[in-house]
mmCIF file of C-alpha atoms in Angstrom:
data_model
loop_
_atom_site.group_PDB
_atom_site.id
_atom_site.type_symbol
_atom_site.label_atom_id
_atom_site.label_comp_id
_atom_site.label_asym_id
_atom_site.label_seq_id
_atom_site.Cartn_x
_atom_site.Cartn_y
_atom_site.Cartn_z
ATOM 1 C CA UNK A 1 183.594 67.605 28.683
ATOM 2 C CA UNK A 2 181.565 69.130 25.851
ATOM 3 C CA UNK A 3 182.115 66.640 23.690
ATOM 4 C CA UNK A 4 181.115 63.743 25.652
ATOM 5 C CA UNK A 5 177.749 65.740 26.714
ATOM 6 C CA UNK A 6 176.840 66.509 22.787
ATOM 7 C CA UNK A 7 177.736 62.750 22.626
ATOM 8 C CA UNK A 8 175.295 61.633 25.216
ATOM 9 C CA UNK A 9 172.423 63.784 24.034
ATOM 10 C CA UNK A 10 172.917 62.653 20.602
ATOM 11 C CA UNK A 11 172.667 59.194 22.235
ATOM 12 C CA UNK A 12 169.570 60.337 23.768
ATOM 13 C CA UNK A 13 167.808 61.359 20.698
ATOM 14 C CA UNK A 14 168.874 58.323 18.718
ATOM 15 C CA UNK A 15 167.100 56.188 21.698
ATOM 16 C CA UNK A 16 164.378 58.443 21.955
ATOM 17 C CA UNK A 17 163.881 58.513 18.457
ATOM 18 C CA UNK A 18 164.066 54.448 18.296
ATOM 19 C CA UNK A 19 161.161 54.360 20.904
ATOM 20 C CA UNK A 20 158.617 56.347 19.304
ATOM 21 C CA UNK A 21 159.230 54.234 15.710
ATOM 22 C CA UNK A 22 158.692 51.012 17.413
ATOM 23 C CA UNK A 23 155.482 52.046 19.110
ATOM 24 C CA UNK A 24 152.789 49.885 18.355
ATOM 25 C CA UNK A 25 150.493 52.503 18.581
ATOM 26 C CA UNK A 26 151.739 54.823 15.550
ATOM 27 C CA UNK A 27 150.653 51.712 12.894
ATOM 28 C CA UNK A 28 152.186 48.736 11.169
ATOM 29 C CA UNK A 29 154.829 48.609 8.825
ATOM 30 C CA UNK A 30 153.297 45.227 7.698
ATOM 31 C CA UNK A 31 153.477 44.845 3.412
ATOM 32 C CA UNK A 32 149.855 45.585 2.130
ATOM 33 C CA UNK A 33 149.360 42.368 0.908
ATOM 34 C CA UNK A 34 149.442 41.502 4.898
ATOM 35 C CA UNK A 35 146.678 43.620 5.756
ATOM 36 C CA UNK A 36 143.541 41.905 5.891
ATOM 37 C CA UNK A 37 140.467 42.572 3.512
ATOM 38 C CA UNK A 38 137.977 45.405 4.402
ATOM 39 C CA UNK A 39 135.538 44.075 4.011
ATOM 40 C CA UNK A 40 136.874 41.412 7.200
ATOM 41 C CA UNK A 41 137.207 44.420 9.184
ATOM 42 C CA UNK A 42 133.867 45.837 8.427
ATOM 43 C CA UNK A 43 132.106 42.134 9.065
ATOM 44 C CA UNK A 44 134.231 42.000 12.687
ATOM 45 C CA UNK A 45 133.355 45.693 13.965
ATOM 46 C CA UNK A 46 129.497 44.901 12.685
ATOM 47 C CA UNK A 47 129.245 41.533 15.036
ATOM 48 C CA UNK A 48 130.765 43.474 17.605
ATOM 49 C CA UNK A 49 127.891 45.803 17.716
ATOM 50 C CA UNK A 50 129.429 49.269 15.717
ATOM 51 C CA UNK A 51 127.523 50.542 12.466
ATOM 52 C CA UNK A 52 130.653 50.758 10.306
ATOM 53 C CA UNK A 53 130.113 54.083 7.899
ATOM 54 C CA UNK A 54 133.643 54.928 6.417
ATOM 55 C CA UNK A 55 137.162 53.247 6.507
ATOM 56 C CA UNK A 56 140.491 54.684 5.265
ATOM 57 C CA UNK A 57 144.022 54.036 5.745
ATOM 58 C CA UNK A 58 145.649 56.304 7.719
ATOM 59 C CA UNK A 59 149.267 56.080 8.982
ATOM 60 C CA UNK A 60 149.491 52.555 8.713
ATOM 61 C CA UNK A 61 146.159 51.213 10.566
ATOM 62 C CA UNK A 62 142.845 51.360 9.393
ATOM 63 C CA UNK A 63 140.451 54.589 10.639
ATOM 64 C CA UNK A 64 137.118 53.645 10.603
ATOM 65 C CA UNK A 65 134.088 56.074 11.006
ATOM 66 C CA UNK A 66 131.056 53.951 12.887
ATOM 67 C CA UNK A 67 128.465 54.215 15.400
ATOM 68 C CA UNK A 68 129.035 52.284 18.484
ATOM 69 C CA UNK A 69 126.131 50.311 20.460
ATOM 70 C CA UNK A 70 124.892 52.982 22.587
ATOM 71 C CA UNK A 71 124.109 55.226 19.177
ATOM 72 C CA UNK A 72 127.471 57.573 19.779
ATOM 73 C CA UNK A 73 130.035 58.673 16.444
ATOM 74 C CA UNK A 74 133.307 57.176 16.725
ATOM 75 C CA UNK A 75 136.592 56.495 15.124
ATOM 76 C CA UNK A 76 138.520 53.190 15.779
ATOM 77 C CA UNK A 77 141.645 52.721 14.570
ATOM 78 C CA UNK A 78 142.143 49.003 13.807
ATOM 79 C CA UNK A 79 145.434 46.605 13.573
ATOM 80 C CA UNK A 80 145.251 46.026 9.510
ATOM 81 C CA UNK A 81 147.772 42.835 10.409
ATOM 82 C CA UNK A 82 145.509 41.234 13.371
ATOM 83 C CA UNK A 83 142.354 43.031 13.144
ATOM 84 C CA UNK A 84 142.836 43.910 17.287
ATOM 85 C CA UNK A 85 141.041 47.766 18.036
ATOM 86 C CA UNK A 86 143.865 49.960 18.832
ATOM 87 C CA UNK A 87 141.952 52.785 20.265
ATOM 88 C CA UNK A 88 137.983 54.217 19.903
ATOM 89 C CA UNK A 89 137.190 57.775 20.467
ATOM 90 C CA UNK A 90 134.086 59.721 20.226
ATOM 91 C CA UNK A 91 133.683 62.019 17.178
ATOM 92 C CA UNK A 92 131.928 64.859 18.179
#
């Protein structure tokens, strides 16, 4: 009985450990040369309204530093693959 409970927490982990890797959320795997140009990112978060002051990489997405429309610090982590906002949050 022991054994098959290690055996099903082990399975557990494994699956648990699959699911957070595949989140799209934690960045893309994509090869650099994928990733599109800065300077494309910077010229799409500037029509859409943000004052783009900073970008890095950062666990495979791009963090940029920027001031959204209403005049508030953010950071927006961007797709480097498709471009597509993952998340915005104020910087305080």
């Amino acid at each position: 009985m022991r054994k098959l409970l290690t055996l099903a927490v082990f399975g557990l982990t494994l699956a648990a450990g699959y699911s957070l890797a595949s989140n799209p959320g934690m960045g893309s795997t994509a090869p650099r040369d994928q990733w599109l140009p800065l300077d494309k990112i910077q010229r799409t978060l500037r029509s859409d309204g943000y004052e783009v002051r900073e970008i890095e990489v950062d666990d495979g997405y791009y963090e940029v530093k920027a001031i959204d429309p209403d005049g508030q610090r953010v950071e927006i982590h961007v797709d480097p693959v498709s471009g597509k906002i993952l998340k915005v949050e104020r910087d305080d």
